[in-house]
Coordinates of C-alpha atoms in Angstrom, one line a residue:
Chain C
M1437 CA 44.0 -84.7 -4.9
T1438 CA 47.3 -86.3 -4.3
L1439 CA 50.7 -84.9 -3.4
E1440 CA 53.8 -87.0 -4.1
F1441 CA 56.6 -84.9 -2.8
G1442 CA 60.5 -85.9 -2.9
A1443 CA 63.3 -83.4 -2.3
R1444 CA 66.8 -82.9 -1.4
T1445 CA 68.8 -79.3 -1.1
T1446 CA 71.2 -77.8 1.0
L1447 CA 71.4 -74.3 2.3
G1448 CA 74.6 -73.4 3.8
D1449 CA 75.3 -75.8 6.6
F1450 CA 71.5 -77.0 6.6
S1451 CA 70.8 -80.4 4.7
Y1452 CA 67.1 -81.1 3.6
D1453 CA 65.9 -84.7 2.4
A1454 CA 62.4 -85.8 2.5
R1455 CA 59.9 -87.7 0.5
F1456 CA 56.2 -88.5 1.4
E1457 CA 53.0 -88.7 -0.2
A1458 CA 49.6 -87.1 0.7
G1459 CA 46.3 -87.7 0.0
N1460 CA 42.7 -86.3 0.9
E1461 CA 43.7 -85.7 4.3
I1462 CA 45.3 -83.1 7.0
V1463 CA 49.0 -84.0 7.1
V1464 CA 50.9 -82.2 10.0
L1465 CA 54.4 -81.5 9.3
F1466 CA 55.5 -81.6 13.1
G1467 CA 59.1 -80.8 14.4
H1468 CA 61.0 -77.8 16.4
S1469 CA 61.6 -74.7 14.4
G1470 CA 64.5 -75.1 11.7
A1471 CA 63.7 -78.8 11.1
G1472 CA 62.6 -78.5 7.8
K1473 CA 58.7 -78.0 7.9
S1474 CA 58.2 -74.6 6.5
L1475 CA 60.9 -75.3 3.9
T1476 CA 58.9 -78.1 2.8
L1477 CA 55.7 -76.0 2.0
Q1478 CA 58.3 -73.4 0.3
I1479 CA 59.3 -76.1 -2.1
V1480 CA 55.9 -77.4 -2.9
A1481 CA 54.7 -74.0 -3.5
G1482 CA 57.7 -73.4 -5.8
L1483 CA 59.3 -70.6 -3.7
L1484 CA 62.4 -72.6 -3.4
R1485 CA 64.1 -75.0 -5.7
P1486 CA 65.4 -78.0 -4.4
T1487 CA 68.6 -79.4 -6.0
H1488 CA 67.2 -82.8 -6.3
G1489 CA 63.7 -84.2 -6.4
R1490 CA 60.4 -84.5 -8.0
I1491 CA 57.2 -83.1 -6.9
V1492 CA 53.6 -84.2 -8.4
I1493 CA 50.4 -82.5 -7.7
S1494 CA 47.2 -84.6 -8.7
G1495 CA 49.1 -86.1 -11.2
E1496 CA 50.7 -83.4 -12.7
P1497 CA 54.5 -82.9 -12.2
V1498 CA 55.4 -79.6 -11.2
F1499 CA 58.9 -80.1 -10.5
D1500 CA 61.5 -82.6 -11.6
S1501 CA 65.2 -82.2 -11.1
G1502 CA 65.6 -85.2 -13.8
T1503 CA 63.9 -83.5 -16.6
G1504 CA 65.0 -80.0 -15.4
L1505 CA 60.9 -79.1 -15.1
N1506 CA 60.3 -76.5 -12.6
L1507 CA 57.0 -74.8 -12.7
P1508 CA 56.8 -71.3 -11.2
P1509 CA 54.5 -70.5 -8.2
Q1510 CA 52.0 -69.3 -10.3
Q1511 CA 51.6 -72.0 -12.3
R1512 CA 51.1 -74.3 -9.5
R1513 CA 47.5 -74.5 -8.3
L1514 CA 47.5 -74.3 -4.4
G1515 CA 46.7 -72.4 -1.5
Y1516 CA 49.3 -71.1 0.4
V1517 CA 49.1 -69.4 3.8
V1518 CA 52.2 -68.1 5.3
Q1519 CA 53.0 -67.7 8.9
D1520 CA 52.6 -64.1 9.1
L1521 CA 49.6 -64.4 6.6
A1522 CA 51.2 -61.4 4.3
L1523 CA 47.6 -59.9 3.7
F1524 CA 48.3 -57.2 1.2
P1525 CA 47.8 -54.0 3.5
H1526 CA 46.8 -51.5 0.8
M1527 CA 43.9 -53.8 -0.1
T1528 CA 40.3 -54.5 1.5
V1529 CA 39.4 -57.7 2.8
A1530 CA 37.5 -58.4 -0.6
E1531 CA 40.4 -57.3 -2.8
N1532 CA 42.6 -59.6 -0.8
V1533 CA 40.4 -62.4 -1.2
A1534 CA 39.7 -61.8 -5.0
F1535 CA 43.4 -61.5 -5.7
G1536 CA 44.1 -64.9 -7.0
M1537 CA 40.3 -65.4 -8.7
A1538 CA 40.0 -65.3 -12.3
G1539 CA 37.0 -65.8 -14.5
A1540 CA 33.5 -64.8 -15.2
D1541 CA 31.8 -65.6 -12.0
R1542 CA 34.5 -64.0 -10.0
D1543 CA 32.0 -61.7 -8.0
R1544 CA 29.4 -64.7 -7.1
R1545 CA 32.6 -67.0 -6.1
L1546 CA 33.9 -64.3 -4.0
G1547 CA 30.8 -63.8 -2.0
E1548 CA 30.6 -67.7 -1.5
V1549 CA 34.2 -67.6 0.1
L1550 CA 33.7 -64.6 2.3
D1551 CA 30.3 -66.0 3.5
L1552 CA 32.2 -69.6 4.1
M1553 CA 34.9 -67.9 6.3
H1554 CA 32.3 -65.4 7.9
L1555 CA 33.9 -62.3 6.5
A1556 CA 31.0 -60.9 4.5
P1557 CA 30.7 -57.9 7.2
F1558 CA 34.6 -57.1 6.5
H1559 CA 34.3 -56.8 2.9
D1560 CA 35.6 -53.3 2.7
R1561 CA 37.9 -53.1 5.6
K1562 CA 41.7 -52.9 5.5
P1563 CA 43.5 -56.0 6.9
R1564 CA 44.9 -54.2 10.0
S1565 CA 41.5 -52.9 11.1
L1566 CA 40.7 -56.6 11.6
S1567 CA 41.2 -58.8 14.8
G1568 CA 43.8 -61.5 14.4
G1569 CA 41.1 -64.1 14.2
Q1570 CA 39.7 -62.1 11.4
Q1571 CA 42.9 -61.6 9.5
Q1572 CA 43.5 -65.4 9.7
R1573 CA 39.9 -66.1 8.2
A1574 CA 40.9 -63.6 5.5
A1575 CA 44.4 -65.3 4.6
L1576 CA 42.9 -68.5 4.6
A1577 CA 40.0 -67.4 2.4
R1578 CA 42.4 -65.5 -0.1
A1579 CA 44.3 -69.3 -0.3
L1580 CA 40.7 -71.3 -0.8
A1581 CA 39.9 -68.8 -3.3
R1582 CA 42.2 -70.3 -5.8
E1583 CA 39.7 -73.3 -5.7
S1584 CA 42.8 -75.7 -5.4
S1585 CA 42.3 -78.6 -3.4
L1586 CA 45.7 -78.4 -1.9
L1587 CA 46.0 -76.3 0.8
L1588 CA 49.3 -75.2 2.4
L1589 CA 49.2 -73.8 5.9
D1590 CA 52.3 -72.6 7.9
E1591 CA 51.6 -72.5 11.7
P1592 CA 48.5 -70.6 10.9
F1593 CA 47.3 -69.9 14.4
S1594 CA 50.4 -69.5 16.3
A1595 CA 49.9 -66.0 16.6
L1596 CA 46.8 -66.4 18.1
D1597 CA 45.4 -66.9 21.8
E1598 CA 44.3 -70.2 22.9
S1599 CA 40.3 -69.7 22.7
L1600 CA 40.9 -68.5 19.0
R1601 CA 43.1 -71.2 17.9
V1602 CA 40.8 -73.7 19.3
E1603 CA 37.6 -72.3 17.2
L1604 CA 39.9 -71.7 14.3
R1605 CA 41.3 -75.5 14.3
R1606 CA 37.7 -76.8 14.5
E1607 CA 36.8 -74.6 11.7
L1608 CA 39.6 -75.9 9.6
I1609 CA 38.6 -79.7 10.2
R1610 CA 34.9 -78.5 8.9
L1611 CA 36.4 -77.1 6.0
R1612 CA 38.7 -80.1 5.1
S1613 CA 35.6 -82.2 5.2
E1614 CA 33.1 -79.5 3.4
L1615 CA 35.6 -78.9 0.7
D1616 CA 37.2 -82.1 0.3
L1617 CA 40.7 -80.4 0.7
S1618 CA 44.3 -81.8 1.4
V1619 CA 45.9 -79.8 3.7
I1620 CA 49.5 -79.7 4.4
F1621 CA 49.9 -78.0 8.2
V1622 CA 52.9 -77.1 10.0
T1623 CA 52.9 -76.7 13.4
H1624 CA 55.3 -77.2 16.4
D1625 CA 52.6 -77.3 18.9
L1626 CA 52.1 -80.9 19.9
R1627 CA 48.6 -80.8 21.2
E1628 CA 47.8 -78.7 17.7
A1629 CA 49.3 -81.6 15.8
H1630 CA 47.4 -84.3 17.6
L1631 CA 44.1 -82.5 17.2
V1632 CA 44.0 -81.7 13.5
A1633 CA 46.3 -84.4 11.9
D1634 CA 45.1 -87.4 10.1
R1635 CA 48.8 -88.5 9.5
L1636 CA 51.5 -87.1 11.0
A1637 CA 55.3 -86.2 9.6
V1638 CA 57.8 -85.7 12.4
F1639 CA 60.8 -83.5 11.2
D1640 CA 64.2 -83.0 13.0
A1641 CA 67.3 -81.4 11.2
G1642 CA 66.1 -81.4 7.6
R1643 CA 65.1 -84.8 7.7
L1644 CA 61.6 -86.7 8.1
L1645 CA 62.0 -89.2 10.9
Q1646 CA 58.3 -90.7 10.6
F1647 CA 55.3 -90.4 8.6
E1648 CA 52.3 -92.3 9.8
G1649 CA 48.8 -92.1 10.8
R1650 CA 48.6 -89.8 14.1
E1651 CA 47.9 -92.6 16.6
K1652 CA 50.7 -94.8 15.3
V1653 CA 53.2 -92.0 15.6
F1654 CA 52.0 -91.2 19.1
R1655 CA 51.8 -94.8 20.0
Q1656 CA 54.7 -96.2 18.0
P1657 CA 57.6 -93.5 17.4
A1658 CA 60.0 -95.0 15.0
N1659 CA 62.8 -94.2 17.3
R1660 CA 64.0 -92.2 20.5
R1661 CA 64.2 -88.9 18.5
V1662 CA 60.6 -89.1 17.3
A1663 CA 59.5 -90.2 20.9
E1664 CA 61.4 -87.3 22.4
L1665 CA 59.6 -84.8 19.8
T1666 CA 56.2 -86.2 20.4
G1667 CA 56.5 -85.9 24.3
V1668 CA 57.2 -89.2 25.2
A1669 CA 58.5 -88.7 28.8
N1670 CA 59.9 -92.3 29.4
I1671 CA 62.3 -93.8 27.2
L1672 CA 64.2 -96.5 28.8
R1673 CA 67.5 -97.9 27.5
G1674 CA 67.1 -102.0 27.6
R1675 CA 68.6 -105.1 26.3
V1676 CA 66.3 -107.9 24.9
A1677 CA 66.5 -110.8 27.3
A1678 CA 64.2 -113.0 25.1
A1679 CA 62.3 -113.1 22.0
R1680 CA 59.2 -115.1 21.7
E1681 CA 56.4 -115.2 19.1
G1682 CA 55.0 -111.6 19.3
E1683 CA 56.6 -110.4 22.7
L1684 CA 59.8 -109.6 23.8
V1685 CA 61.2 -109.8 27.4
V1686 CA 63.3 -106.5 28.1
E1687 CA 65.7 -106.4 30.8
A1688 CA 66.0 -102.7 32.2
G1689 CA 68.0 -101.9 35.3
G1690 CA 67.6 -105.4 37.6
E1691 CA 63.7 -105.4 36.2
R1692 CA 62.4 -107.9 33.4
L1693 CA 59.5 -106.2 31.3
R1694 CA 57.3 -107.8 28.9
A1695 CA 56.6 -105.7 25.8
P1696 CA 55.2 -106.7 22.3
A1697 CA 57.7 -107.5 19.5
P1698 CA 57.7 -104.2 17.4
S1699 CA 56.4 -104.8 13.8
G1700 CA 58.5 -104.5 10.9
W1701 CA 61.9 -105.4 12.4
Q1702 CA 62.8 -108.3 14.9
P1703 CA 65.5 -107.3 17.4
A1704 CA 67.8 -110.0 18.4
E1705 CA 68.3 -111.5 21.7
G1706 CA 71.0 -109.6 23.3
E1707 CA 70.4 -106.4 21.6
A1708 CA 70.0 -103.1 23.1
I1709 CA 66.8 -101.4 22.4
D1710 CA 65.0 -98.2 23.7
L1711 CA 61.2 -98.9 25.4
A1712 CA 59.1 -96.0 25.3
I1713 CA 56.1 -95.6 27.4
R1714 CA 54.2 -92.2 27.8
A1715 CA 53.8 -90.8 31.3
E1716 CA 50.0 -90.8 31.2
R1717 CA 50.1 -94.6 30.6
V1718 CA 51.9 -95.6 33.7
N1719 CA 49.5 -96.7 36.5
L1720 CA 50.3 -96.3 40.0
R1721 CA 49.5 -99.0 42.6
R1722 CA 49.6 -99.0 46.1
L1723 CA 52.5 -101.3 47.6
E1724 CA 50.5 -103.8 49.5
A1725 CA 48.3 -104.5 46.2
D1726 CA 51.4 -106.0 44.8
D1727 CA 50.3 -109.3 42.7
P1728 CA 53.7 -111.2 42.3
G1729 CA 52.1 -113.0 39.3
Q1730 CA 51.6 -109.9 37.3
P1731 CA 54.1 -108.8 35.0
N1732 CA 55.7 -105.2 34.4
L1733 CA 55.4 -104.1 38.1
V1734 CA 58.3 -101.8 39.3
R1735 CA 59.2 -100.3 42.7
G1736 CA 59.4 -96.4 42.7
T1737 CA 59.9 -93.6 45.1
I1738 CA 58.5 -90.2 44.1
R1739 CA 61.4 -87.6 43.9
E1740 CA 59.9 -84.6 42.4
E1741 CA 56.4 -83.5 42.0
L1742 CA 54.7 -80.9 39.6
A1743 CA 51.0 -79.8 40.1
Y1744 CA 49.4 -78.5 37.1
G1745 CA 46.2 -78.3 38.2
A1746 CA 44.0 -80.7 36.2
T1747 CA 47.2 -83.0 36.4
H1748 CA 50.1 -84.0 38.3
T1749 CA 53.7 -85.1 36.7
L1750 CA 55.5 -87.0 39.4
R1751 CA 59.0 -88.3 38.9
F1752 CA 60.0 -91.4 40.4
E1753 CA 63.4 -92.9 41.0
S1754 CA 62.6 -96.6 39.9
A1755 CA 64.0 -100.5 40.0
V1756 CA 64.4 -100.2 36.3
G1757 CA 67.6 -97.9 37.1
Q1758 CA 66.3 -94.6 35.4
P1759 CA 63.8 -92.0 36.2
V1760 CA 60.3 -92.8 35.3
E1761 CA 57.7 -89.8 34.7
V1762 CA 54.0 -90.5 35.7
E1763 CA 51.1 -88.1 34.9
I1764 CA 47.9 -88.7 36.7
A1765 CA 44.8 -86.9 36.6
A1766 CA 43.8 -84.8 39.7
R1767 CA 41.1 -87.0 41.0
P1768 CA 42.8 -90.2 40.8
Y1769 CA 45.7 -88.5 42.6
E1770 CA 43.5 -87.4 45.5
V1771 CA 41.6 -90.9 45.7
L1772 CA 44.9 -92.9 45.8
G1773 CA 46.4 -90.4 48.4
V1774 CA 49.3 -89.7 46.7
A1775 CA 50.3 -86.6 48.3
G1776 CA 50.7 -88.5 51.6
Q1777 CA 52.7 -91.8 50.2
R1778 CA 56.1 -91.7 48.5
S1779 CA 56.9 -95.2 47.9
W1780 CA 54.5 -96.7 44.9
T1781 CA 54.4 -99.7 42.8
L1782 CA 54.6 -98.5 39.0
E1783 CA 52.6 -100.6 36.4
L1784 CA 54.1 -100.3 33.1
P1785 CA 51.1 -102.2 31.1
P1786 CA 52.7 -104.4 28.3
E1787 CA 50.2 -102.8 25.7
D1788 CA 51.6 -99.5 26.4
L1789 CA 55.1 -100.3 26.1
H1790 CA 56.9 -99.7 22.7
V1791 CA 60.1 -101.1 21.3
M1792 CA 62.5 -98.9 19.3
P1793 CA 65.7 -99.8 17.9
V1794 CA 68.6 -97.9 19.1
S1795 CA 70.3 -96.8 16.4
P1796 CA 68.5 -94.0 14.1
E1797 CA 69.8 -95.7 11.1
A1798 CA 67.7 -99.2 12.0
P1799 CA 64.6 -99.6 10.0
S1800 CA 61.6 -98.2 11.4
S1801 CA 58.1 -99.5 11.6
A1802 CA 56.7 -98.9 8.0
P1803 CA 58.5 -98.3 4.8
S1804 CA 56.8 -95.1 4.3
A1805 CA 58.8 -93.9 7.3
S1806 CA 62.1 -94.0 5.5
A1807 CA 63.4 -90.6 5.3
T1808 CA 66.5 -91.5 3.0
T1809 CA 66.3 -90.7 -0.5
A1810 CA 67.6 -93.6 -2.7
Chain G
M648 CA 56.2 -31.1 32.4
T649 CA 57.8 -32.5 29.2
A650 CA 54.5 -31.5 27.3
L651 CA 54.8 -28.0 29.0
R652 CA 58.0 -27.4 28.0
A653 CA 57.8 -28.6 24.5
R654 CA 55.2 -25.8 24.0
A655 CA 56.9 -23.2 25.6
P656 CA 60.8 -23.6 24.2
H657 CA 63.4 -21.8 26.2
L658 CA 64.1 -18.2 25.4
G659 CA 67.4 -18.8 23.5
L660 CA 65.9 -21.8 21.6
G661 CA 62.9 -19.6 20.6
L662 CA 65.2 -16.8 19.3
L663 CA 67.3 -19.3 17.4
I664 CA 64.3 -20.6 15.7
A665 CA 63.0 -17.3 14.8
V666 CA 66.2 -16.1 13.2
F667 CA 66.5 -19.5 11.3
A668 CA 62.9 -18.9 10.0
L669 CA 63.7 -15.3 9.0
F670 CA 66.7 -16.5 7.4
F671 CA 64.6 -18.7 4.9
L672 CA 61.6 -16.6 4.7
L673 CA 63.2 -13.0 4.0
P674 CA 64.6 -14.1 0.6
F675 CA 60.9 -14.8 -0.6
A676 CA 59.5 -11.7 0.9
G677 CA 62.5 -10.0 -1.0
L678 CA 61.6 -11.4 -4.2
L679 CA 58.2 -10.6 -4.1
E680 CA 58.7 -6.9 -2.8
R681 CA 60.9 -6.4 -5.6
G682 CA 58.8 -7.8 -8.0
L683 CA 55.5 -6.2 -7.1
G684 CA 57.1 -2.9 -6.6
D685 CA 58.7 -2.7 -9.9
G686 CA 56.6 -1.7 -13.0
G687 CA 59.1 -3.5 -15.6
A688 CA 58.4 -6.9 -14.1
W689 CA 55.4 -7.7 -15.8
D690 CA 57.0 -6.9 -19.4
A691 CA 59.8 -9.2 -18.2
I692 CA 57.5 -11.9 -17.6
T693 CA 55.6 -11.8 -20.7
S694 CA 58.6 -11.0 -22.7
D695 CA 59.8 -13.8 -25.7
T696 CA 62.6 -14.7 -23.6
A697 CA 60.8 -15.4 -20.6
L698 CA 58.2 -17.8 -22.4
D699 CA 60.8 -19.4 -24.4
A700 CA 62.8 -20.4 -21.4
L701 CA 59.4 -21.2 -19.6
V702 CA 58.4 -23.6 -22.0
L703 CA 61.8 -25.2 -22.7
S704 CA 62.2 -25.7 -19.0
L705 CA 58.9 -27.2 -18.5
W706 CA 59.0 -29.8 -21.0
T707 CA 62.7 -30.7 -20.9
S708 CA 62.3 -31.3 -17.1
A709 CA 59.1 -33.3 -17.8
L710 CA 60.6 -35.3 -20.5
S711 CA 63.9 -36.3 -18.2
L712 CA 61.6 -37.1 -15.3
V713 CA 59.8 -39.6 -17.6
I714 CA 63.0 -41.2 -18.7
A715 CA 64.2 -41.0 -15.1
V716 CA 61.1 -43.1 -14.1
V717 CA 61.1 -45.4 -17.1
A718 CA 64.5 -46.1 -16.7
G719 CA 65.3 -45.9 -13.2
T720 CA 62.3 -48.1 -12.0
P721 CA 63.4 -51.2 -13.3
V722 CA 67.2 -50.5 -12.4
A723 CA 66.1 -49.6 -8.6
Y724 CA 64.1 -52.8 -8.6
W725 CA 66.7 -55.1 -9.7
L726 CA 69.3 -53.3 -7.4
T727 CA 67.0 -53.9 -4.6
H728 CA 66.7 -57.6 -5.1
A729 CA 69.9 -58.4 -6.8
R730 CA 73.0 -59.8 -4.8
F731 CA 76.4 -59.6 -6.7
P732 CA 80.0 -58.9 -5.6
G733 CA 80.6 -55.0 -6.1
K734 CA 76.9 -54.0 -5.5
G735 CA 78.0 -51.3 -3.1
A736 CA 80.1 -49.6 -5.4
V737 CA 77.4 -49.8 -8.1
E738 CA 74.8 -48.0 -5.8
A739 CA 77.8 -45.6 -4.6
L740 CA 78.5 -44.8 -8.5
I741 CA 74.5 -44.1 -9.0
D742 CA 74.1 -42.1 -6.0
L743 CA 77.5 -40.0 -6.9
P744 CA 75.7 -37.3 -9.3
I745 CA 73.9 -36.2 -5.9
V746 CA 76.9 -34.9 -4.2
L747 CA 78.7 -34.0 -7.3
P748 CA 78.7 -30.4 -8.0
P749 CA 76.9 -29.7 -11.2
T750 CA 79.7 -27.7 -12.8
I751 CA 81.9 -30.9 -12.4
A752 CA 78.6 -32.7 -13.9
G753 CA 78.7 -30.5 -16.7
V754 CA 82.5 -30.9 -17.5
A755 CA 82.1 -34.7 -17.2
L756 CA 79.3 -34.9 -19.7
L757 CA 81.4 -32.6 -22.0
T758 CA 84.3 -35.1 -22.0
A759 CA 81.9 -37.9 -22.7
F760 CA 79.5 -36.7 -25.1
G761 CA 80.8 -33.3 -26.4
R762 CA 82.1 -33.3 -29.9
R763 CA 85.2 -34.1 -28.7
G764 CA 84.2 -36.5 -26.0
L765 CA 84.5 -40.4 -25.4
L766 CA 81.1 -41.1 -27.5
G767 CA 80.8 -37.8 -28.7
T768 CA 83.9 -38.1 -31.4
P769 CA 82.5 -41.4 -33.2
L770 CA 79.1 -39.9 -33.0
D771 CA 80.3 -36.9 -35.0
E772 CA 82.4 -38.7 -37.1
W773 CA 80.3 -41.5 -38.3
F774 CA 76.9 -40.1 -38.0
G775 CA 77.4 -36.6 -38.1
V776 CA 75.5 -36.4 -34.8
T777 CA 76.3 -33.7 -32.2
L778 CA 74.8 -33.8 -28.5
G779 CA 76.6 -30.8 -27.0
F780 CA 74.9 -27.5 -26.9
S781 CA 71.6 -28.7 -28.2
T782 CA 68.1 -29.4 -26.4
V783 CA 69.3 -33.0 -26.1
A784 CA 72.3 -32.0 -24.1
V785 CA 69.8 -30.1 -21.9
I786 CA 67.8 -32.9 -21.1
M787 CA 71.0 -35.1 -20.7
A788 CA 72.3 -32.8 -17.9
Q789 CA 69.0 -32.6 -16.4
L790 CA 68.7 -36.7 -16.3
F791 CA 72.2 -36.8 -15.1
V792 CA 71.8 -34.5 -11.7
G793 CA 68.2 -35.7 -11.2
A794 CA 67.8 -39.2 -11.8
P795 CA 69.9 -40.3 -9.3
F796 CA 67.4 -38.8 -6.5
Y797 CA 64.5 -41.1 -8.1
V798 CA 66.5 -44.3 -8.0
R799 CA 67.7 -43.9 -4.5
A800 CA 64.4 -43.1 -3.5
A801 CA 62.7 -46.0 -5.4
R802 CA 65.3 -48.2 -4.0
A803 CA 64.5 -47.2 -0.3
G804 CA 60.8 -47.9 -1.7
F805 CA 61.3 -51.1 -2.9
A806 CA 63.3 -52.3 0.1
S807 CA 60.6 -51.1 2.4
V808 CA 58.2 -53.9 0.7
D809 CA 58.2 -57.3 2.7
G810 CA 59.1 -59.6 -0.2
Q811 CA 56.7 -62.0 1.7
Y812 CA 53.8 -60.0 -0.1
E813 CA 55.4 -60.9 -3.7
R814 CA 55.9 -64.2 -2.8
V815 CA 52.4 -64.6 -1.8
A816 CA 50.9 -62.8 -4.7
H817 CA 52.9 -65.7 -6.9
T818 CA 51.2 -68.4 -5.0
L819 CA 48.1 -67.0 -6.0
G820 CA 48.7 -66.9 -9.5
A821 CA 50.3 -63.6 -10.3
S822 CA 53.0 -63.1 -12.7
R823 CA 56.2 -61.1 -11.9
L824 CA 54.7 -58.1 -13.7
R825 CA 51.3 -58.2 -11.9
A826 CA 52.9 -59.0 -8.7
F827 CA 55.0 -55.6 -9.2
G828 CA 52.0 -53.4 -10.4
R829 CA 49.6 -54.6 -7.9
I830 CA 51.7 -55.1 -4.6
V831 CA 55.0 -53.5 -4.9
L832 CA 54.2 -50.3 -7.2
P833 CA 51.3 -49.6 -4.5
L834 CA 52.9 -50.2 -1.6
S835 CA 56.1 -48.2 -2.3
W836 CA 54.1 -45.1 -4.0
P837 CA 55.1 -42.8 -1.6
S838 CA 58.6 -43.0 -1.8
L839 CA 58.3 -43.3 -5.8
A840 CA 56.2 -40.1 -5.8
A841 CA 58.8 -38.2 -3.4
G842 CA 62.0 -39.3 -5.6
A843 CA 59.9 -38.3 -8.7
A844 CA 59.3 -34.7 -7.1
L845 CA 62.7 -34.6 -6.1
C846 CA 64.0 -35.8 -9.5
W847 CA 61.7 -33.2 -11.7
A848 CA 62.7 -30.3 -8.9
R849 CA 66.3 -30.8 -9.3
A850 CA 65.9 -31.1 -13.5
L851 CA 63.9 -27.7 -13.2
G852 CA 66.7 -26.1 -11.2
E853 CA 69.6 -27.1 -13.1
L854 CA 71.9 -24.5 -14.3
G855 CA 75.7 -25.6 -13.8
A856 CA 75.7 -28.6 -15.9
T857 CA 73.3 -27.2 -18.5
L858 CA 75.6 -24.0 -19.0
I859 CA 78.7 -26.1 -19.5
F860 CA 77.4 -28.8 -21.7
A861 CA 74.4 -27.3 -23.4
G862 CA 75.2 -23.7 -23.5
N863 CA 72.6 -20.7 -23.3
L864 CA 70.8 -20.3 -26.4
Q865 CA 67.5 -18.7 -26.1
G866 CA 64.8 -21.1 -27.4
E867 CA 67.2 -24.1 -27.7
T868 CA 69.0 -24.5 -24.4
Q869 CA 68.4 -21.4 -22.5
T870 CA 66.2 -23.0 -19.5
M871 CA 64.7 -20.6 -16.8
P872 CA 67.7 -20.7 -14.4
L873 CA 69.7 -19.9 -17.3
A874 CA 67.3 -17.0 -18.5
I875 CA 67.6 -15.6 -14.9
L876 CA 71.2 -15.8 -15.1
S877 CA 71.5 -13.7 -18.2
A878 CA 69.1 -11.3 -17.3
F879 CA 71.0 -10.6 -14.1
E880 CA 74.0 -10.2 -16.0
R881 CA 72.7 -7.1 -18.1
A882 CA 73.2 -3.7 -16.7
D883 CA 69.4 -3.1 -15.5
G884 CA 68.7 -6.9 -15.1
L885 CA 67.9 -7.4 -11.7
T886 CA 64.2 -6.6 -12.5
A887 CA 63.9 -8.9 -15.0
A888 CA 65.9 -11.6 -13.2
V889 CA 63.5 -11.2 -10.2
A890 CA 60.4 -11.3 -12.4
L891 CA 61.8 -14.7 -13.8
A892 CA 62.6 -16.0 -10.7
I893 CA 58.9 -15.3 -9.3
L894 CA 57.7 -17.0 -12.3
L895 CA 59.5 -20.1 -11.8
L896 CA 59.0 -20.2 -8.4
A897 CA 55.5 -20.0 -8.8
V898 CA 55.5 -22.5 -11.5
A899 CA 57.5 -24.9 -9.4
L900 CA 55.1 -24.3 -6.4
V901 CA 52.1 -25.1 -8.6
A902 CA 53.7 -28.3 -9.9
L903 CA 54.7 -29.6 -6.8
A904 CA 51.3 -28.9 -5.1
A905 CA 49.5 -30.6 -8.0
F906 CA 52.0 -33.7 -7.7
W907 CA 51.4 -34.0 -4.1
L908 CA 47.8 -34.0 -4.4
L909 CA 47.7 -36.3 -7.0
S910 CA 50.0 -38.8 -5.4
S911 CA 48.1 -38.7 -2.1
R912 CA 44.9 -39.1 -3.6
N913 CA 46.4 -42.3 -5.7
G914 CA 48.7 -43.3 -2.9
A915 CA 48.5 -46.3 -0.7
T916 CA 48.2 -45.8 3.1
P917 CA 49.1 -49.1 4.1

């Protein structure tokens, strides 16, 4: 299964423009509400017609503004689970699941899908008599019963409580490999995105900002906005002091920091850049352990502290002239004795620093991340 | 405290309820008392006039219901989903016959479809077709006053079905017609049934518009309400009028009961 997607449209003041390709994987569309994630699914499903674009599912074009082709939803073979599930209230679970099925061996396949989703005991129940998790399974089963290898899931677990979500995410990952599915999964939950994604597409204000492997997006966000959306707590404004082979020296505040040169673009000396480092990547060191030969050590003083139980979030006033946030697990927090000591040395390991262009129009780290339509 | 109060209403309120209930119940009691106590009632019920009128009433009202449903359902569905300027005005126009006094409806129908009406004149001159004072006119009058009740209820029913269901049905391979038949229709069924019952009841009781537009000819345009009116106008007519009224009442009750039974059995309980 492959999905080639490109679409451009405007809805009132909202302008939407995105293109990407998906294969046999879980692609997570991530972003705030109103970013265009659900819209993308509606366009793929044929429920919303973009003004321009081309959509090809497994080699078969289903929409092409160039030729005027626009297959109606009922002719696009895909499974679509909407956010509020929309289980047909007047039908039983079995009737719901069988709704999209056709063919002679329908009964056998219905039994298979119900078994697969552990719904057999609820065969004759109406949806409203099911628990939230069971309803979720029923909606998923109904979409799977289409026997399409493309599954569109719009915030499928958002209405469930945390324990159920954990279970269903695990189930989704199991189903994906068992049934060889391609899944387009919409969520605004960062942890959920990280857990289920093979590749991550970050949407903001109708634009696809970055679309790459999950680790790549989390470690090397294309720009400040992607870094903000993916929860990078520290985005420091700096200037390139020196550009060497594979490495940059960046000046931030009064400090000089070494960082790996970004892939895909070459910042010039003197150019302003953004420097991203996740709060959990910053190390704390005691002041007396300072080693003058080691790079990327910065003095800082704790100004604010939040205890989350398993972790502590510390906000430092630092020598880079901008606040630095550090996340530290409860155990090292105690071992280091952070509670009794305000002044620390912050280590920003070069390999965890990521240099981003300041201008949002600058090229990002890979060609596929480009969101603008030609 | 509130529960207790609700169970034992204030004396004044209790009196009001009792008087109000009596106001509605006494006429029925009167009808029965008069009808059963009078020996001529049975003769009136089994007379040719009564049978002709009953048969005419039943089939014309049934036919106008069928037309209202067949034509009104797509119109109501379209009105629910369409967006165009002046939609409110169109909806108001469709609702208008509901508040229009039936006699006005009769006059209006006559000016449109009567022999010298807007459409009636060319029909008469070119095809020799006359609609006024015929059984067709009876059905037209019933449709005119009854169908808006159905369309109105159907619109409310369709609007109450979340559009998401239909969209999901499409993504599951259902055509528009199948989505309508399997999703929209079952979910809006209670509204449609209520609308149909109102439409039929209104058609069955139609008097004013029929009298003006269709006339009062036994076997052709004399429906039960008209037969009751005619009987009442005769010198000794009260007995016959009462008898016919009881007959019509009984038929209407049986039909409505059957209808509700049918619709609650087939109906969706979402």
